[in-house]
Tab-separated table of C-alpha atoms in Angstrom:
chain	number	residue	atom	x	y	z
A	258	MET	CA	2.591	26.745	17.494
A	259	ALA	CA	0.094	24.326	15.781
A	260	ARG	CA	-0.723	26.765	13.130
A	261	HIS	CA	2.795	26.784	12.022
A	262	VAL	CA	2.639	22.914	11.438
A	263	ARG	CA	-0.254	23.261	9.268
A	264	LEU	CA	1.646	26.265	7.043
A	265	TRP	CA	4.351	24.221	6.630
A	266	LEU	CA	2.713	21.129	5.329
A	267	ALA	CA	0.620	23.382	3.218
A	268	SER	CA	3.858	25.057	1.645
A	269	LEU	CA	5.050	21.678	0.803
A	270	ARG	CA	2.240	21.239	-1.170
A	271	SER	CA	1.730	24.274	-2.966
A	272	GLY	CA	5.478	25.326	-3.295
A	273	THR	CA	5.205	28.760	-1.768
A	274	LEU	CA	7.945	28.310	0.865
A	275	SER	CA	10.982	29.327	-0.560
A	276	CYS	CA	14.469	29.028	1.242
A	277	ALA	CA	16.699	27.696	-1.249
A	278	LYS	CA	16.908	27.186	-4.712
A	279	PRO	CA	15.809	23.804	-5.910
A	280	VAL	CA	18.210	20.927	-6.130
A	281	SER	CA	18.276	18.059	-8.408
A	282	SER	CA	16.378	14.994	-7.796
A	283	PRO	CA	18.489	11.767	-7.235
A	284	ASN	CA	18.721	9.084	-9.757
A	285	PHE	CA	17.002	5.930	-8.712
A	286	GLY	CA	18.999	2.974	-10.695
A	287	SER	CA	17.743	3.310	-14.221
A	288	ALA	CA	14.322	4.838	-13.326
A	289	THR	CA	13.917	8.280	-14.360
A	290	THR	CA	12.256	10.572	-11.826
A	291	HIS	CA	11.353	14.301	-11.355
A	292	SER	CA	11.244	15.921	-8.280
A	293	THR	CA	8.170	18.181	-7.594
A	294	ARG	CA	8.636	21.462	-5.941
A	295	ARG	CA	7.910	20.177	-2.555
A	296	GLU	CA	10.397	17.472	-2.719
A	297	TRP	CA	13.081	20.372	-3.449
A	298	LEU	CA	11.453	22.305	-0.475
A	299	THR	CA	11.575	19.206	1.798
A	300	ARG	CA	15.456	18.886	1.287
A	301	ALA	CA	16.443	22.493	0.943
A	302	CYS	CA	14.655	23.551	3.739
A	303	ALA	CA	15.302	20.771	6.132
A	304	GLY	CA	17.267	22.695	8.441
A	305	GLY	CA	14.797	25.282	8.756
A	306	ILE	CA	11.677	23.062	9.477
A	307	ALA	CA	12.557	22.932	13.164
A	308	GLY	CA	11.649	26.413	13.420
A	309	LEU	CA	8.230	25.951	11.722
A	310	TYR	CA	7.318	22.804	13.167
A	311	ALA	CA	5.805	23.021	16.588
A	312	ARG	CA	6.683	20.721	19.349
A	313	ARG	CA	3.549	19.470	20.347
A	314	VAL	CA	0.097	20.163	18.603
A	315	GLN	CA	-2.612	20.688	20.832
A	316	SER	CA	-4.588	17.307	21.470
A	317	GLN	CA	-7.847	18.521	20.486
A	318	GLU	CA	-6.718	19.828	17.188
A	319	ARG	CA	-4.992	16.705	16.269
A	320	ALA	CA	-8.237	14.628	17.360
A	321	ALA	CA	-10.317	16.187	14.389
A	322	ALA	CA	-11.357	13.321	12.400
A	323	VAL	CA	-10.601	13.286	8.372
A	324	PRO	CA	-13.457	11.741	6.896
A	325	TYR	CA	-12.057	8.675	4.502
A	326	VAL	CA	-11.914	9.128	0.809
A	327	ARG	CA	-10.473	6.525	-1.504
A	328	PRO	CA	-6.960	7.771	-2.535
A	329	PHE	CA	-5.839	8.398	-5.977
A	330	GLY	CA	-7.182	9.348	-8.999
A	331	PRO	CA	-10.280	7.649	-10.927
A	332	ARG	CA	-8.081	6.515	-13.599
A	333	ALA	CA	-5.328	5.216	-11.155
A	334	PRO	CA	-5.194	1.284	-12.314
A	335	TRP	CA	-6.043	0.026	-8.905
A	336	ASN	CA	-9.186	2.295	-8.979
A	337	VAL	CA	-10.515	1.119	-12.325
A	338	PRO	CA	-13.138	-1.745	-12.119
A	339	ILE	CA	-12.689	-4.855	-14.003
A	340	GLU	CA	-15.867	-4.548	-15.872
A	341	HIS	CA	-13.965	-1.784	-18.038
A	342	ILE	CA	-10.960	-4.205	-18.647
A	343	PRO	CA	-10.700	-7.164	-21.272
A	344	ARG	CA	-9.276	-10.412	-19.971
A	345	HIS	CA	-5.703	-11.310	-20.584
A	346	ALA	CA	-5.047	-13.409	-23.788
A	347	ASP	CA	-2.778	-15.550	-21.564
A	348	SER	CA	-4.963	-15.498	-18.667
A	349	ASN	CA	-4.881	-19.293	-17.968
A	350	ASP	CA	-1.002	-19.383	-17.879
A	351	LEU	CA	-0.862	-16.464	-15.503
A	352	VAL	CA	-3.456	-18.135	-13.101
A	353	GLN	CA	-1.566	-21.227	-13.192
A	354	ARG	CA	1.495	-19.255	-12.076
A	355	LEU	CA	-0.260	-18.287	-8.820
A	356	PHE	CA	-0.589	-21.506	-7.761
A	357	PHE	CA	2.976	-22.532	-7.736
A	358	ASP	CA	6.191	-21.520	-5.817
A	359	PRO	CA	9.464	-20.678	-7.362
A	360	ALA	CA	10.648	-24.142	-7.087
A	361	GLY	CA	7.785	-25.459	-9.136
A	362	ALA	CA	5.814	-26.993	-5.959
A	363	ARG	CA	2.131	-26.333	-5.717
A	364	ASN	CA	0.865	-23.645	-3.739
A	365	THR	CA	-2.569	-23.029	-2.876
A	366	LYS	CA	-2.310	-20.821	0.053
A	367	PHE	CA	-3.447	-17.317	-0.147
A	368	GLN	CA	-3.624	-15.255	3.328
A	369	ILE	CA	-4.217	-12.019	4.689
A	370	ALA	CA	-1.330	-10.106	6.070
A	371	LEU	CA	-2.000	-8.092	9.306
A	372	ASP	CA	1.503	-8.567	10.650
A	373	ALA	CA	4.534	-9.041	8.460
A	374	TYR	CA	4.305	-7.587	5.294
A	375	ALA	CA	1.817	-5.274	6.354
A	376	TYR	CA	1.948	-1.318	6.487
A	377	ALA	CA	1.442	0.523	9.478
A	378	VAL	CA	-0.253	3.975	8.831
A	379	TYR	CA	0.127	7.232	10.706
A	380	SER	CA	-1.218	10.847	10.199
A	381	ALA	CA	1.227	13.757	10.230
A	382	ALA	CA	-1.430	15.646	11.785
A	383	LYS	CA	-0.045	13.578	15.105
A	384	SER	CA	3.633	14.315	14.522
A	385	THR	CA	5.057	15.706	17.839
A	386	GLY	CA	7.816	17.404	15.998
A	387	PRO	CA	10.439	17.161	13.556
A	388	ALA	CA	12.979	13.805	13.513
A	389	PRO	CA	16.146	13.608	11.167
A	390	ILE	CA	16.353	10.674	8.917
A	391	LYS	CA	18.890	8.411	7.579
A	392	THR	CA	18.642	6.033	4.874
A	393	TYR	CA	20.844	3.286	3.547
A	394	TRP	CA	19.430	3.721	-0.203
A	395	PRO	CA	19.145	6.987	-2.172
A	396	THR	CA	16.236	9.011	-1.065
A	397	ASN	CA	14.836	12.335	-2.229
A	398	LEU	CA	14.831	13.281	1.421
A	399	THR	CA	17.507	14.957	3.654
A	400	GLY	CA	17.041	16.541	7.064
A	401	LYS	CA	14.015	15.741	8.778
A	402	ILE	CA	10.529	14.207	8.589
A	403	PRO	CA	7.260	14.493	10.342
A	404	TRP	CA	7.554	12.140	13.602
A	405	ASN	CA	6.127	10.774	16.805
A	406	PRO	CA	8.235	8.608	18.924
A	407	ALA	CA	5.178	6.441	19.634
A	408	TRP	CA	5.268	5.272	16.010
A	409	LYS	CA	6.548	1.949	15.342
A	410	PRO	CA	6.668	0.089	11.672
A	411	ALA	CA	5.053	-3.062	10.824
A	412	VAL	CA	6.369	-6.051	12.550
A	413	GLY	CA	8.782	-8.463	10.440
A	414	LEU	CA	12.077	-7.666	8.452
A	415	ALA	CA	10.100	-5.423	5.909
A	416	GLY	CA	9.479	-2.801	8.633
A	417	GLN	CA	7.190	-1.038	6.801
A	418	MET	CA	5.574	2.378	7.474
A	419	ILE	CA	3.265	5.234	5.701
A	420	VAL	CA	3.115	8.685	6.983
A	421	LEU	CA	0.180	10.719	5.555
A	422	ASP	CA	-0.643	14.375	5.468
A	423	GLU	CA	-4.274	14.063	4.754
A	424	GLU	CA	-4.908	17.702	4.324
A	425	ASN	CA	-2.270	18.512	1.622
A	426	GLY	CA	-2.140	14.742	0.070
A	427	LEU	CA	1.729	13.846	1.177
A	428	GLU	CA	2.637	10.580	1.524
A	429	TRP	CA	5.981	9.145	2.994
A	430	ASP	CA	6.855	5.680	2.389
A	431	LEU	CA	9.564	3.923	4.825
A	432	SER	CA	10.863	0.482	5.171
A	433	GLU	CA	13.013	-1.214	7.906
A	434	VAL	CA	12.431	1.806	10.083
A	435	ASP	CA	14.207	1.969	13.465
A	436	TYR	CA	14.059	5.151	15.565
A	437	LYS	CA	16.927	5.367	18.052
A	438	LEU	CA	18.635	8.241	19.876
A	439	PHE	CA	16.083	10.890	18.406
A	440	VAL	CA	16.940	9.825	14.385
A	441	VAL	CA	14.766	7.936	12.373
A	442	ASN	CA	16.774	4.913	10.461
A	443	ALA	CA	15.406	3.621	7.267
A	444	ALA	CA	16.430	1.131	4.450
A	445	THR	CA	14.442	3.380	2.179
A	446	ALA	CA	12.235	6.489	2.857
A	447	ASN	CA	10.749	8.993	0.492
A	448	LEU	CA	8.083	11.499	-0.380
A	449	VAL	CA	6.177	10.301	-3.124
A	450	PRO	CA	5.760	12.866	-5.884
A	451	GLY	CA	2.461	14.636	-6.495
A	452	ASP	CA	-0.808	14.275	-4.521
A	453	TYR	CA	-1.789	11.041	-3.159
A	454	ARG	CA	-5.598	11.990	-3.470
A	455	THR	CA	-5.131	12.398	-7.272
A	456	ASN	CA	-2.017	10.341	-8.352
A	457	GLU	CA	-2.500	7.843	-10.865
A	458	VAL	CA	0.824	6.650	-11.694
A	459	GLY	CA	3.705	4.522	-9.912
A	460	PHE	CA	6.840	5.869	-8.167
A	461	PRO	CA	10.121	3.738	-8.782
A	462	PRO	CA	11.747	4.030	-5.149
A	463	SER	CA	8.402	2.526	-3.584
A	464	ARG	CA	8.307	-1.251	-2.760
A	465	GLY	CA	9.314	-3.900	-5.300
A	466	SER	CA	6.823	-2.841	-7.994
A	467	GLY	CA	7.514	0.591	-7.793
A	468	ILE	CA	4.215	1.522	-6.700
A	469	PRO	CA	3.339	3.751	-3.643
A	470	PHE	CA	2.804	1.853	-0.555
A	471	LEU	CA	-0.645	3.447	-0.059
A	472	ALA	CA	-2.092	2.450	-3.366
A	473	MET	CA	-4.380	-0.804	-2.686
A	474	LEU	CA	-3.851	-0.912	0.783
A	475	VAL	CA	-6.930	-2.159	2.717
A	476	ARG	CA	-7.533	0.030	5.807
A	477	PRO	CA	-10.403	-0.142	8.516
A	478	ALA	CA	-12.296	2.906	7.527
A	479	GLU	CA	-13.472	1.474	4.050
A	480	ILE	CA	-14.414	-1.873	5.830
A	481	ARG	CA	-16.571	0.166	8.021
A	482	ALA	CA	-18.026	1.996	5.013
A	483	GLY	CA	-19.306	-1.292	3.909
A	484	VAL	CA	-16.993	-1.097	0.519
A	485	ILE	CA	-13.670	-1.437	-0.836
A	486	GLU	CA	-13.258	0.585	-4.134
A	487	HIS	CA	-10.148	-0.316	-5.171
A	488	ALA	CA	-7.919	-3.380	-6.286
A	489	LEU	CA	-6.150	-5.215	-3.571
A	490	SER	CA	-2.130	-5.361	-3.266
A	491	MET	CA	-0.565	-9.154	-3.323
A	492	SER	CA	2.889	-10.043	-2.749
A	493	VAL	CA	3.763	-13.631	-4.124
A	494	GLY	CA	6.496	-15.967	-3.669
A	495	ASN	CA	6.622	-16.852	-7.315
A	496	ILE	CA	7.537	-13.266	-8.789
A	497	SER	CA	9.232	-12.966	-12.176
A	498	GLY	CA	12.935	-11.796	-12.171
A	499	PHE	CA	12.652	-11.409	-16.131
A	500	SER	CA	9.824	-8.874	-16.640
A	501	PHE	CA	7.309	-6.443	-15.075
A	502	VAL	CA	4.219	-4.986	-16.548
A	503	ALA	CA	2.220	-1.543	-16.033
A	504	PRO	CA	1.167	-0.188	-13.387
A	505	ALA	CA	4.730	-1.777	-11.932
A	506	THR	CA	7.498	0.753	-12.692
A	507	LYS	CA	10.667	-1.698	-12.168
A	508	LEU	CA	11.874	-4.968	-11.985
A	509	GLU	CA	13.298	-5.513	-8.084
A	510	PHE	CA	15.313	-8.897	-8.500
A	511	PRO	CA	16.564	-9.027	-12.129
A	512	ARG	CA	18.195	-12.400	-13.636
A	513	GLY	CA	15.580	-14.328	-11.759
A	514	GLY	CA	13.273	-17.168	-13.307
A	515	ARG	CA	10.940	-16.455	-16.413
A	516	ALA	CA	8.241	-18.675	-15.125
A	517	GLY	CA	7.135	-16.152	-12.536
A	518	ILE	CA	4.316	-13.721	-12.309
A	519	PRO	CA	5.355	-10.312	-13.619
A	520	ALA	CA	5.189	-7.628	-11.029
A	521	GLY	CA	2.061	-5.528	-11.880
A	522	THR	CA	-0.189	-8.448	-13.215
A	523	ARG	CA	-3.841	-7.857	-12.365
A	524	TYR	CA	-6.245	-10.646	-11.215
A	525	SER	CA	-9.724	-10.910	-10.109
A	526	LEU	CA	-12.290	-13.376	-8.792
A	527	ILE	CA	-15.092	-14.478	-11.164
A	528	VAL	CA	-17.777	-15.162	-8.648
A	529	THR	CA	-21.776	-14.277	-8.190
A	530	ASP	CA	-23.158	-12.914	-5.168
A	531	ALA	CA	-24.837	-16.347	-4.388
A	532	GLU	CA	-21.361	-18.091	-4.665
A	533	ILE	CA	-19.997	-15.547	-1.960
A	534	ASP	CA	-23.054	-16.145	0.057
A	535	LEU	CA	-22.500	-19.902	-0.267
A	536	TRP	CA	-18.589	-19.621	0.897
A	537	LEU	CA	-19.691	-17.543	3.656
A	538	ARG	CA	-22.156	-20.038	5.054
A	539	ARG	CA	-19.514	-22.482	4.816
A	540	LEU	CA	-17.166	-20.490	7.013
A	541	PRO	CA	-16.882	-22.166	10.693
A	542	LYS	CA	-19.968	-21.277	12.716
A	543	ASP	CA	-17.633	-20.034	15.394
A	544	LEU	CA	-16.642	-16.879	13.448
A	545	SER	CA	-18.764	-13.798	14.344
A	546	ASP	CA	-21.276	-12.117	11.824
A	547	ARG	CA	-19.123	-8.955	12.068
A	548	THR	CA	-16.192	-11.276	10.806
A	549	ARG	CA	-18.593	-12.771	7.956
A	550	GLU	CA	-19.478	-9.463	6.973
A	551	THR	CA	-15.816	-8.176	6.535
A	552	ALA	CA	-15.173	-11.356	4.528
A	553	ARG	CA	-18.056	-10.664	2.300
A	554	ILE	CA	-16.574	-6.927	1.790
A	555	ILE	CA	-13.266	-8.580	0.769
A	556	ALA	CA	-14.607	-10.885	-1.429
A	557	VAL	CA	-17.019	-8.167	-3.448
A	558	ALA	CA	-13.604	-6.173	-3.627
A	559	LEU	CA	-11.743	-9.273	-5.155
A	560	ARG	CA	-14.616	-9.706	-7.555
A	561	ASP	CA	-15.133	-6.148	-8.665
A	562	TYR	CA	-11.669	-4.586	-8.471
A	563	GLY	CA	-9.444	-7.804	-7.932
A	564	TRP	CA	-5.934	-7.417	-7.024
A	565	PHE	CA	-2.310	-6.514	-8.217
A	566	VAL	CA	0.992	-8.406	-7.730
A	567	THR	CA	2.859	-5.523	-6.163
A	568	ASP	CA	5.825	-7.593	-4.391
A	569	VAL	CA	7.909	-10.783	-3.467
A	570	SER	CA	7.127	-12.737	-0.134
A	571	LEU	CA	7.215	-16.299	0.986
A	572	GLY	CA	3.708	-16.650	0.186
A	573	ASN	CA	0.717	-15.259	-1.686
A	574	LEU	CA	-0.330	-12.034	0.748
A	575	LEU	CA	-3.099	-9.610	0.591
A	576	HIS	CA	-1.939	-6.491	2.377
A	577	PHE	CA	-3.921	-4.748	5.127
A	578	GLU	CA	-3.212	-1.879	7.153
A	579	SER	CA	-0.859	-3.129	10.090
A	580	ARG	CA	-2.392	-4.247	13.330
A	581	VAL	CA	0.747	-2.014	14.875
A	582	SER	CA	-1.395	1.120	13.954
A	583	ALA	CA	-5.173	-0.151	13.710
A	584	GLU	CA	-5.390	-3.121	16.228
A	585	ARG	CA	-8.407	-1.790	17.750
A	586	GLU	CA	-10.281	-1.089	14.589
A	587	TRP	CA	-9.530	-4.603	13.114
A	588	LEU	CA	-10.736	-6.158	16.110
A	589	ALA	CA	-13.907	-4.287	16.219
A	590	LEU	CA	-14.248	-5.399	12.680
A	591	GLY	CA	-14.055	-9.016	13.475
A	592	LEU	CA	-10.374	-9.535	12.446
A	593	ASP	CA	-9.261	-10.876	15.971
A	594	ASP	CA	-7.112	-14.183	15.928
A	595	GLN	CA	-8.539	-17.636	16.673
A	596	THR	CA	-7.612	-21.259	15.878
A	597	ILE	CA	-10.697	-23.140	14.427
A	598	ARG	CA	-9.863	-26.700	13.369
A	599	LYS	CA	-6.256	-26.031	12.848
A	600	THR	CA	-7.131	-22.897	10.788
A	601	GLU	CA	-5.902	-19.449	11.376
A	602	TYR	CA	-8.175	-16.608	11.542
A	603	PRO	CA	-8.159	-13.929	10.048
A	604	ARG	CA	-4.893	-15.147	8.324
A	605	ASP	CA	-6.785	-17.773	6.427
A	606	LEU	CA	-10.035	-16.243	5.926
A	607	VAL	CA	-9.933	-16.272	2.178
A	608	ALA	CA	-8.818	-19.856	2.274
A	609	GLY	CA	-11.097	-21.749	-0.228
A	610	LEU	CA	-12.220	-18.545	-1.917
A	611	LEU	CA	-9.346	-17.923	-4.220
A	612	THR	CA	-9.344	-21.024	-6.505
A	613	SER	CA	-7.835	-21.546	-9.906
A	614	ASP	CA	-11.411	-22.033	-11.546
A	615	ARG	CA	-12.707	-18.820	-10.016
A	616	ILE	CA	-9.583	-16.549	-10.946
A	617	VAL	CA	-8.690	-14.650	-14.494
A	618	ALA	CA	-5.927	-12.373	-15.435
A	619	TYR	CA	-5.833	-8.867	-17.132
A	620	PRO	CA	-3.969	-7.050	-19.536
A	621	PRO	CA	-1.035	-4.541	-18.267
A	622	SER	CA	-2.662	-1.166	-17.387
A	623	ASP	CA	-1.019	0.731	-20.433
A	624	GLN	CA	-3.174	-1.377	-22.662
A	625	TYR	CA	-6.589	-0.586	-20.819
A	626	PRO	CA	-9.019	1.206	-23.167
A	627	GLU	CA	-8.008	4.717	-23.515
A	628	ALA	CA	-10.778	5.919	-21.544
A	629	TRP	CA	-9.704	4.128	-18.138
A	630	ARG	CA	-5.643	4.743	-18.845
A	631	ALA	CA	-3.769	6.646	-16.164
A	632	ARG	CA	-2.701	10.027	-16.931
């Protein structure tokens, strides 16, 4: 039975499973999307998935570890180091916008999101069987998706979740997830086109900026490996309601203020190793060496790859895998809750590092040098 699960997932990737003619893809607002064969098959064959799914995969087969590999292709904008990109002509203005809220009040808080605004991540290999799914917004899925009743979304109203088939490069993105009476209910749910291991472009139905959930998400495996080789994702309060820039693919809240930050804007830290070391030494002595090492890895990534504005939130938040799906891993990496002199860790771990004099902005990704533009 476990073999049937692998065959079904592989058939979605390769397009070899055929049980009906392809159906047309839905129209997501003004954005043009193209359904891949695997999406058509997901929809057309939904009723037959149960016959291919094993009710329960043998635990020893599910436990096989998949080595961490950086997702997305080398020219995905978030995987391109900032050393290859010139600074934005209006860098100073864009940096200043980071430090104000929509009402014009000063905002200097930058925080790590491990709870609300984070993303829970699960492996399709640990699905116990198919579950029907219903969504509020249009979707490229009907029928059933890989599911395990033990899976929970990230906390908070967004209730975000990612399901990954690591073997075949499939990514399901879901928001406001609630599993009741054997049905997965979600505000949005989609199978991202292509292969997340090689994709280099956005997908309009995914989050506010139209970039897949998995892109730029910080996960425990890369911290354990000692390096984050991609930009980070940041949601901000002061997002533009007037424009967006590549790699963002849509404007989520039109008719808003013009003084906000366009979704898709990229920033980075301008700091030396010595300055990072000085910042680490100034962190409270109560923080463990493991916490400091994790902080160093984050700081280096913010310098070498920077971050993109990808969504709206109540503050400036860097997105990490949710503790709902990775609590033990984060604890082992020093990201346990503690309050030191009225400062909350790990939430405020990067406080004092992200200051306006250390940050620069970069042009849209469709203006990168030709050798580094997404394909």
